[in-house]
Backbone as JSON, one array per atom type, in Angstrom:
{
  "sequence": "MIEDIKKACQVMREGGVILYPTDTVWGIGCDATNPDAVRRVYEIKKRADSKAMLVLVDSPVKVDFYVADVPDVAWDLIELADKPLTIIYGGARNLAENLLAEDGSVGIRVTNEEFSRRLCQQFRKAIVSTSANISGQPGAANFNEISEEVKSQVDYIVGYRQDDRNRPKPSSIIKLEKGGVIKIIRE",
  "N": [[107.82, 96.42, 94.05], [106.49, 98.58, 95.27], [107.1, 98.36, 98.02], [109.87, 98.77, 97.91], [109.91, 101.45, 97.06], [108.67, 102.75, 99.23], [110.54, 102.19, 101.29], [112.89, 103.35, 100.24], [112.12, 106.05, 100.14], [111.75, 106.56, 102.87], [114.39, 106.22, 103.82], [115.68, 108.33, 102.42], [114.3, 110.53, 103.48], [115.32, 110.51, 106.0], [117.81, 111.45, 105.56], [119.48, 109.73, 104.25], [121.3, 107.79, 101.72], [120.62, 106.34, 98.59], [120.7, 103.55, 96.26], [119.59, 103.17, 93.06], [117.39, 102.19, 90.29], [117.08, 104.09, 87.29], [115.63, 106.08, 84.63], [117.65, 105.88, 82.91], [120.8, 104.88, 83.45], [121.79, 102.96, 86.45], [121.5, 104.76, 89.51], [123.03, 106.81, 92.07], [121.37, 108.17, 94.74], [119.69, 110.82, 96.59], [117.99, 113.05, 98.88], [117.54, 115.96, 97.22], [117.45, 118.41, 98.41], [118.84, 118.39, 100.71], [121.77, 119.29, 102.1], [123.72, 117.8, 103.56], [123.23, 115.13, 102.86], [123.71, 115.31, 100.12], [126.44, 115.93, 100.19], [127.42, 113.48, 101.14], [126.97, 111.87, 98.9], [128.81, 112.95, 97.08], [131.12, 112.2, 98.46], [130.96, 109.38, 98.37], [131.25, 109.01, 95.64], [133.77, 110.0, 95.39], [134.31, 112.56, 94.45], [134.85, 115.92, 93.43], [133.06, 118.59, 94.92], [132.64, 120.7, 93.3], [131.78, 119.89, 90.93], [128.74, 119.68, 89.53], [125.68, 117.84, 90.2], [122.96, 116.1, 88.66], [119.33, 116.26, 88.97], [116.33, 114.35, 89.44], [112.92, 114.65, 88.56], [109.36, 114.08, 88.68], [107.54, 115.28, 87.01], [106.89, 117.83, 84.56], [105.87, 120.14, 85.75], [107.13, 120.38, 88.19], [109.62, 121.4, 87.58], [109.44, 124.17, 87.49], [109.4, 124.81, 90.22], [112.01, 124.45, 91.02], [113.55, 126.05, 89.43], [114.17, 129.41, 88.8], [113.41, 130.98, 86.54], [112.09, 129.57, 83.99], [112.99, 129.02, 80.7], [110.87, 129.49, 77.85], [111.29, 127.69, 75.71], [112.1, 125.39, 76.96], [109.85, 123.93, 77.78], [108.84, 122.94, 75.37], [110.99, 121.34, 74.58], [111.02, 119.39, 76.63], [108.52, 118.22, 76.25], [108.72, 117.2, 73.64], [110.84, 115.43, 73.71], [112.17, 112.3, 72.87], [113.66, 110.5, 74.15], [115.47, 109.99, 77.26], [116.17, 113.18, 78.63], [118.26, 115.57, 79.9], [118.13, 118.78, 81.12], [119.99, 121.67, 81.54], [119.58, 124.31, 83.62], [119.78, 127.81, 84.34], [119.73, 129.81, 87.36], [118.9, 128.18, 89.57], [116.92, 127.06, 92.34], [115.66, 126.36, 95.69], [117.07, 124.04, 96.24], [119.77, 122.01, 97.54], [122.66, 123.91, 98.15], [125.25, 122.9, 97.61], [124.83, 121.18, 95.57], [124.59, 122.49, 93.22], [125.99, 123.9, 90.18], [128.92, 126.01, 89.82], [128.02, 128.34, 88.61], [125.46, 128.59, 89.51], [123.65, 126.99, 88.25], [121.56, 124.1, 87.43], [121.11, 120.68, 86.53], [118.23, 119.15, 85.35], [116.1, 116.38, 85.03], [113.13, 115.19, 83.72], [111.65, 112.35, 84.58], [110.33, 109.5, 82.91], [110.28, 106.87, 83.33], [108.9, 104.06, 84.98], [109.58, 103.2, 87.73], [111.43, 105.2, 88.79], [109.92, 107.5, 88.37], [107.63, 107.06, 89.97], [108.92, 106.91, 92.41], [109.88, 109.55, 92.71], [107.39, 110.85, 92.78], [106.27, 109.85, 95.17], [108.2, 110.7, 97.01], [108.1, 113.42, 96.81], [109.88, 115.48, 96.35], [112.73, 116.78, 94.56], [115.13, 114.39, 93.45], [118.47, 113.49, 93.81], [120.4, 112.31, 91.11], [122.95, 110.54, 90.1], [125.48, 108.87, 88.29], [126.17, 105.48, 89.24], [128.96, 105.06, 90.23], [132.49, 105.29, 91.04], [134.01, 108.42, 90.72], [135.51, 109.04, 87.59], [135.8, 106.36, 86.97], [134.42, 103.78, 84.82], [130.93, 104.15, 84.06], [128.15, 102.33, 85.48], [126.16, 100.31, 83.61], [124.18, 98.52, 84.27], [122.85, 96.92, 87.24], [124.54, 94.81, 87.96], [127.09, 95.71, 87.28], [127.88, 97.58, 89.12], [130.24, 98.67, 91.47], [131.45, 96.91, 94.39], [132.45, 98.61, 96.27], [130.95, 100.99, 95.97], [128.36, 99.98, 96.45], [128.6, 99.21, 99.14], [128.6, 101.58, 100.54], [126.2, 102.95, 100.49], [122.93, 103.6, 101.96], [120.65, 102.22, 101.38], [119.71, 99.76, 99.05], [117.88, 99.46, 96.22], [115.75, 96.8, 95.36], [114.3, 96.31, 93.08], [114.52, 95.65, 89.61], [117.16, 94.69, 89.7], [118.02, 92.44, 88.39], [117.9, 93.07, 85.75], [119.42, 93.17, 82.63], [119.74, 94.96, 80.61], [121.32, 97.5, 78.61], [121.19, 100.49, 79.1], [121.47, 103.84, 77.84], [123.23, 106.84, 78.89], [121.52, 109.96, 79.6], [120.65, 112.48, 77.11], [122.17, 115.69, 77.2], [121.47, 119.05, 77.51], [122.16, 122.56, 77.59], [120.43, 125.38, 78.56], [120.81, 128.61, 77.66], [121.07, 132.18, 78.22], [118.66, 134.15, 76.43], [117.5, 132.09, 75.07], [119.36, 130.42, 73.86], [120.56, 127.28, 72.89], [122.72, 124.87, 74.03], [124.4, 122.01, 73.18], [125.46, 119.5, 75.26], [125.8, 116.73, 75.66], [124.95, 114.32, 73.33]],
  "CA": [[108.23, 97.78, 93.75], [105.89, 99.5, 96.22], [107.89, 98.31, 99.26], [111.14, 99.43, 97.6], [109.67, 102.9, 97.01], [108.44, 103.18, 100.61], [111.79, 102.12, 102.05], [113.81, 104.35, 99.68], [111.64, 107.37, 100.59], [112.04, 106.66, 104.3], [115.84, 106.41, 103.95], [116.03, 109.68, 101.97], [113.75, 111.5, 104.44], [116.23, 110.49, 107.16], [119.12, 111.96, 105.14], [120.29, 108.64, 103.71], [121.66, 107.7, 100.3], [120.12, 105.1, 97.99], [121.16, 103.09, 94.95], [118.29, 102.88, 92.46], [117.32, 102.23, 88.83], [116.44, 105.3, 86.76], [115.25, 105.98, 83.23], [118.89, 105.63, 82.15], [121.62, 103.91, 84.19], [121.54, 102.96, 87.9], [121.97, 106.0, 90.1], [123.14, 107.07, 93.5], [120.4, 109.24, 94.95], [119.38, 111.33, 97.92], [117.15, 114.24, 98.9], [118.29, 117.03, 96.56], [117.38, 119.64, 99.21], [119.59, 118.13, 101.95], [123.2, 119.43, 101.79], [124.52, 116.73, 104.16], [123.05, 113.94, 102.02], [124.42, 115.59, 98.87], [127.87, 115.79, 100.49], [127.72, 112.04, 101.21], [127.03, 111.34, 97.54], [130.12, 113.35, 96.56], [132.13, 111.38, 99.15], [130.88, 108.03, 97.82], [131.8, 109.06, 94.28], [135.12, 110.57, 95.47], [134.2, 113.59, 93.42], [134.86, 117.29, 93.94], [131.69, 119.13, 94.9], [132.51, 121.77, 92.3], [131.1, 119.26, 89.79], [127.32, 119.58, 89.87], [124.97, 116.59, 89.88], [121.61, 116.38, 88.2], [118.23, 115.78, 89.78], [115.15, 113.82, 88.75], [111.58, 115.01, 89.02], [108.37, 113.22, 88.03], [106.6, 116.02, 86.18], [107.39, 119.14, 84.13], [105.4, 121.17, 86.68], [108.11, 120.5, 89.28], [110.78, 122.18, 87.12], [109.17, 125.55, 87.91], [109.71, 124.98, 91.63], [113.46, 124.41, 91.23], [114.21, 126.99, 88.52], [113.53, 130.72, 88.96], [112.81, 131.49, 85.31], [112.23, 128.52, 82.99], [112.79, 129.54, 79.34], [109.73, 128.87, 77.16], [111.72, 126.59, 74.86], [112.27, 124.19, 77.79], [108.61, 123.15, 77.8], [108.78, 122.22, 74.1], [112.02, 120.3, 74.61], [110.56, 118.32, 77.52], [107.36, 117.56, 75.63], [109.1, 116.52, 72.39], [111.96, 114.49, 73.89], [111.79, 110.9, 72.65], [114.53, 109.7, 75.01], [115.77, 110.79, 78.45], [116.8, 114.46, 78.34], [118.59, 116.42, 81.04], [118.28, 120.18, 80.72], [120.69, 122.49, 82.53], [118.93, 125.62, 83.75], [120.34, 128.8, 85.25], [118.78, 130.29, 88.36], [118.36, 127.1, 90.4], [116.46, 127.46, 93.67], [115.01, 125.33, 96.51], [117.9, 122.84, 96.23], [121.0, 122.15, 98.33], [123.64, 124.75, 97.45], [126.4, 122.12, 97.15], [124.4, 120.4, 94.42], [124.57, 123.36, 92.05], [127.25, 124.27, 89.54], [129.43, 127.29, 90.32], [127.24, 129.45, 88.05], [124.11, 128.55, 90.05], [122.76, 126.2, 87.39], [121.29, 122.72, 87.83], [120.55, 119.8, 85.51], [116.99, 118.5, 85.79], [115.5, 115.48, 84.05], [111.79, 114.7, 84.03], [111.72, 110.91, 84.27], [109.09, 108.83, 82.52], [110.42, 105.44, 83.67], [107.93, 103.82, 86.03], [110.08, 103.18, 89.11], [111.97, 106.5, 89.24], [108.81, 108.47, 88.38], [106.83, 106.81, 91.17], [109.76, 107.27, 93.56], [109.82, 111.01, 92.8], [106.03, 111.22, 93.2], [106.11, 109.52, 96.59], [109.13, 111.49, 97.83], [107.58, 114.8, 96.7], [110.98, 116.44, 96.18], [113.72, 116.35, 93.58], [116.05, 113.37, 93.93], [119.76, 113.47, 93.11], [120.63, 111.14, 90.26], [124.28, 110.55, 89.52], [125.84, 107.49, 87.95], [126.59, 104.66, 90.38], [130.36, 104.69, 90.07], [133.49, 106.21, 91.58], [134.35, 109.4, 89.68], [136.64, 108.65, 86.75], [135.66, 104.96, 86.56], [133.29, 103.64, 83.9], [129.6, 104.08, 84.66], [127.53, 101.0, 85.5], [124.94, 100.3, 82.8], [123.17, 97.78, 85.02], [123.19, 96.69, 88.65], [125.67, 93.88, 87.98], [128.36, 96.4, 87.04], [128.18, 98.54, 90.19], [131.31, 98.15, 92.32], [131.13, 96.62, 95.79], [132.8, 99.81, 97.03], [129.79, 101.88, 95.95], [127.24, 99.3, 97.12], [128.82, 99.13, 100.59], [128.55, 102.9, 101.17], [124.85, 103.53, 100.48], [122.1, 103.16, 103.08], [119.6, 101.32, 100.9], [119.81, 99.35, 97.65], [116.58, 99.05, 95.69], [115.76, 95.45, 94.8], [113.63, 96.34, 91.78], [115.33, 95.69, 88.39], [118.56, 94.29, 89.87], [118.35, 91.37, 87.44], [117.79, 93.61, 84.4], [120.75, 93.23, 82.0], [119.75, 95.93, 79.51], [122.43, 98.45, 78.65], [120.65, 101.81, 78.75], [122.45, 104.92, 77.6], [122.99, 108.05, 79.69], [120.61, 110.91, 78.94], [121.19, 113.62, 76.38], [122.24, 116.85, 78.09], [121.57, 120.36, 76.85], [122.15, 123.7, 78.49], [119.68, 126.53, 78.05], [121.5, 129.84, 78.05], [120.3, 133.43, 78.05], [118.15, 134.44, 75.1], [117.01, 130.87, 74.42], [120.43, 129.69, 73.18], [120.65, 125.89, 73.3], [124.07, 124.33, 73.87], [124.37, 120.56, 73.37], [126.58, 119.02, 76.07], [125.96, 115.31, 75.31], [123.83, 113.89, 72.49]],
  "C": [[107.71, 98.76, 94.8], [106.67, 99.53, 97.54], [109.24, 98.99, 99.07], [110.99, 100.95, 97.63], [109.47, 103.44, 98.43], [109.75, 103.26, 101.39], [112.77, 103.18, 101.55], [113.42, 105.75, 100.13], [111.97, 107.59, 102.06], [113.53, 106.95, 104.52], [116.24, 107.83, 103.53], [115.49, 110.75, 102.91], [114.64, 111.61, 105.68], [117.63, 110.95, 106.79], [120.03, 110.91, 104.54], [120.46, 108.71, 102.19], [121.21, 106.33, 99.78], [120.83, 104.79, 96.67], [119.89, 102.61, 94.25], [118.33, 102.93, 90.93], [116.6, 103.5, 88.37], [116.0, 105.03, 85.32], [116.46, 105.8, 82.33], [119.65, 104.54, 82.91], [121.22, 103.9, 85.66], [122.16, 104.21, 88.49], [122.16, 105.93, 91.59], [122.23, 108.27, 93.75], [120.24, 109.62, 96.4], [118.42, 112.51, 97.75], [117.97, 115.41, 98.34], [118.22, 118.36, 97.32], [118.22, 119.53, 100.48], [121.1, 118.19, 101.68], [124.08, 118.33, 102.38], [124.43, 115.45, 103.33], [123.8, 114.12, 100.7], [125.93, 115.42, 99.07], [128.27, 114.32, 100.55], [127.82, 111.43, 99.82], [128.37, 111.7, 96.91], [131.23, 112.49, 97.18], [132.14, 109.97, 98.59], [131.52, 107.98, 96.44], [133.26, 109.52, 94.24], [135.27, 111.67, 94.42], [134.19, 114.98, 94.07], [133.45, 117.85, 93.88], [131.56, 120.35, 94.01], [131.86, 121.22, 91.03], [129.65, 119.03, 90.19], [126.77, 118.19, 89.54], [123.56, 116.96, 89.46], [120.57, 115.83, 89.16], [117.1, 115.26, 88.89], [113.9, 114.39, 89.4], [110.59, 114.18, 88.19], [107.45, 113.95, 87.07], [107.21, 117.36, 85.77], [107.0, 120.27, 85.08], [106.44, 121.43, 87.78], [109.33, 121.34, 88.87], [110.65, 123.63, 87.58], [109.55, 125.82, 89.37], [111.21, 125.09, 91.87], [114.24, 125.36, 90.33], [113.45, 128.31, 88.56], [112.8, 131.17, 87.69], [113.05, 130.46, 84.2], [112.0, 129.12, 81.59], [111.66, 128.78, 78.64], [110.12, 127.65, 76.34], [111.87, 125.28, 75.65], [111.02, 123.3, 77.75], [108.47, 122.35, 76.51], [109.79, 121.07, 74.09], [111.59, 119.11, 75.46], [109.45, 117.53, 76.85], [107.77, 116.72, 74.42], [110.2, 115.48, 72.54], [111.46, 113.06, 73.72], [112.73, 109.95, 73.37], [114.88, 110.57, 76.21], [116.61, 112.03, 78.11], [117.01, 115.24, 79.63], [118.8, 117.82, 80.51], [118.95, 120.92, 81.87], [120.09, 123.89, 82.48], [119.76, 126.53, 84.65], [119.31, 129.14, 86.31], [118.13, 129.19, 89.18], [117.96, 127.65, 91.76], [115.85, 126.24, 94.38], [115.76, 124.0, 96.49], [119.11, 123.08, 97.12], [122.04, 122.93, 97.52], [124.79, 123.93, 96.87], [126.06, 121.17, 95.99], [124.58, 121.18, 93.12], [125.96, 123.58, 91.47], [127.67, 125.65, 90.06], [128.63, 128.48, 89.8], [125.78, 129.46, 88.52], [123.13, 127.75, 89.21], [122.58, 124.78, 87.95], [120.74, 121.95, 86.62], [119.33, 119.1, 86.08], [116.49, 117.61, 84.66], [114.13, 115.06, 84.57], [111.77, 113.23, 83.61], [110.35, 110.36, 83.92], [109.14, 107.34, 82.82], [109.6, 105.17, 84.93], [108.49, 103.9, 87.45], [110.54, 104.56, 89.56], [110.89, 107.58, 89.27], [107.97, 108.3, 89.65], [107.61, 107.15, 92.44], [109.72, 108.78, 93.77], [108.44, 111.48, 93.27], [105.85, 111.01, 94.7], [106.98, 110.4, 97.48], [108.73, 112.96, 97.87], [108.66, 115.87, 96.65], [111.87, 115.91, 95.07], [114.68, 115.35, 94.23], [117.34, 113.45, 93.11], [119.85, 112.19, 92.29], [121.99, 111.29, 89.6], [124.71, 109.11, 89.31], [126.47, 106.76, 89.13], [128.01, 104.14, 90.16], [131.24, 105.69, 90.81], [133.87, 107.14, 90.43], [135.6, 108.96, 88.91], [136.61, 107.19, 86.3], [134.47, 104.85, 85.62], [131.96, 103.56, 84.66], [129.05, 102.66, 84.58], [126.22, 101.04, 84.71], [123.83, 99.54, 83.51], [123.71, 97.44, 86.41], [124.44, 95.81, 88.81], [127.03, 94.56, 87.92], [128.73, 97.41, 88.12], [129.2, 97.91, 91.13], [130.81, 97.88, 93.74], [131.44, 97.83, 96.65], [131.62, 100.78, 97.1], [128.64, 101.24, 96.73], [127.38, 99.33, 98.65], [128.64, 100.48, 101.3], [127.17, 103.55, 101.18], [124.03, 102.93, 101.62], [121.0, 102.19, 102.66], [119.82, 101.04, 99.42], [118.45, 98.83, 97.21], [116.7, 97.66, 95.06], [115.22, 95.4, 93.38], [114.65, 96.48, 90.64], [116.81, 95.31, 88.58], [118.97, 93.24, 88.85], [118.25, 91.82, 85.98], [119.2, 93.76, 83.8], [120.78, 94.15, 80.79], [120.92, 96.88, 79.68], [121.92, 99.83, 78.22], [121.77, 102.82, 78.58], [122.17, 106.07, 78.57], [122.09, 109.01, 78.91], [121.38, 111.87, 78.04], [121.22, 114.78, 77.37], [122.35, 118.11, 77.23], [121.53, 121.45, 77.91], [121.39, 124.83, 77.82], [120.35, 127.79, 78.58], [120.61, 131.04, 77.79], [119.85, 133.61, 76.61], [117.7, 133.2, 74.35], [118.07, 130.09, 73.64], [120.53, 128.29, 73.76], [122.05, 125.37, 73.0], [124.0, 122.82, 74.15], [125.64, 120.13, 74.1], [126.86, 117.55, 75.74], [124.73, 114.89, 74.51], [123.26, 112.57, 72.94]]
}
């Protein structure tokens, strides 16, 4: 795992794109602050860049760096979540512009899964995490289900957990709106 993390970090620092296991499904990832790398992810997914992608961080403290004004309720939601939870925040900052939704929001998930958490710690920046599939095709629950088309377009494929056949679910997604209003996007 340690060699995979080193190599994945090196590739992302050089602007590359990786395929890696997360706390949910396998993801396509890159440096969330690098607009060229983000554009490559959209190209791999054949997805319009008007559709935002989420990012992973390793600690709730990092959310503050990427969101101008984190609503108080967010800290409770992060602390109490018993499964992976992506929260969409307004006022995103310090991220590639082409990563954000048209309204300037961004989805951030604090990962507790060992590999993706350690990867985020080592990389020291938010990492894009979008399902490892072509847009409109079914998501890949495990490495076995990722298309050769996707695999052939990334710069590095993490070896860790490739043989894992679990079928994890995507994260829950909620959007925090003005005044502390919580909108459930995906349960």
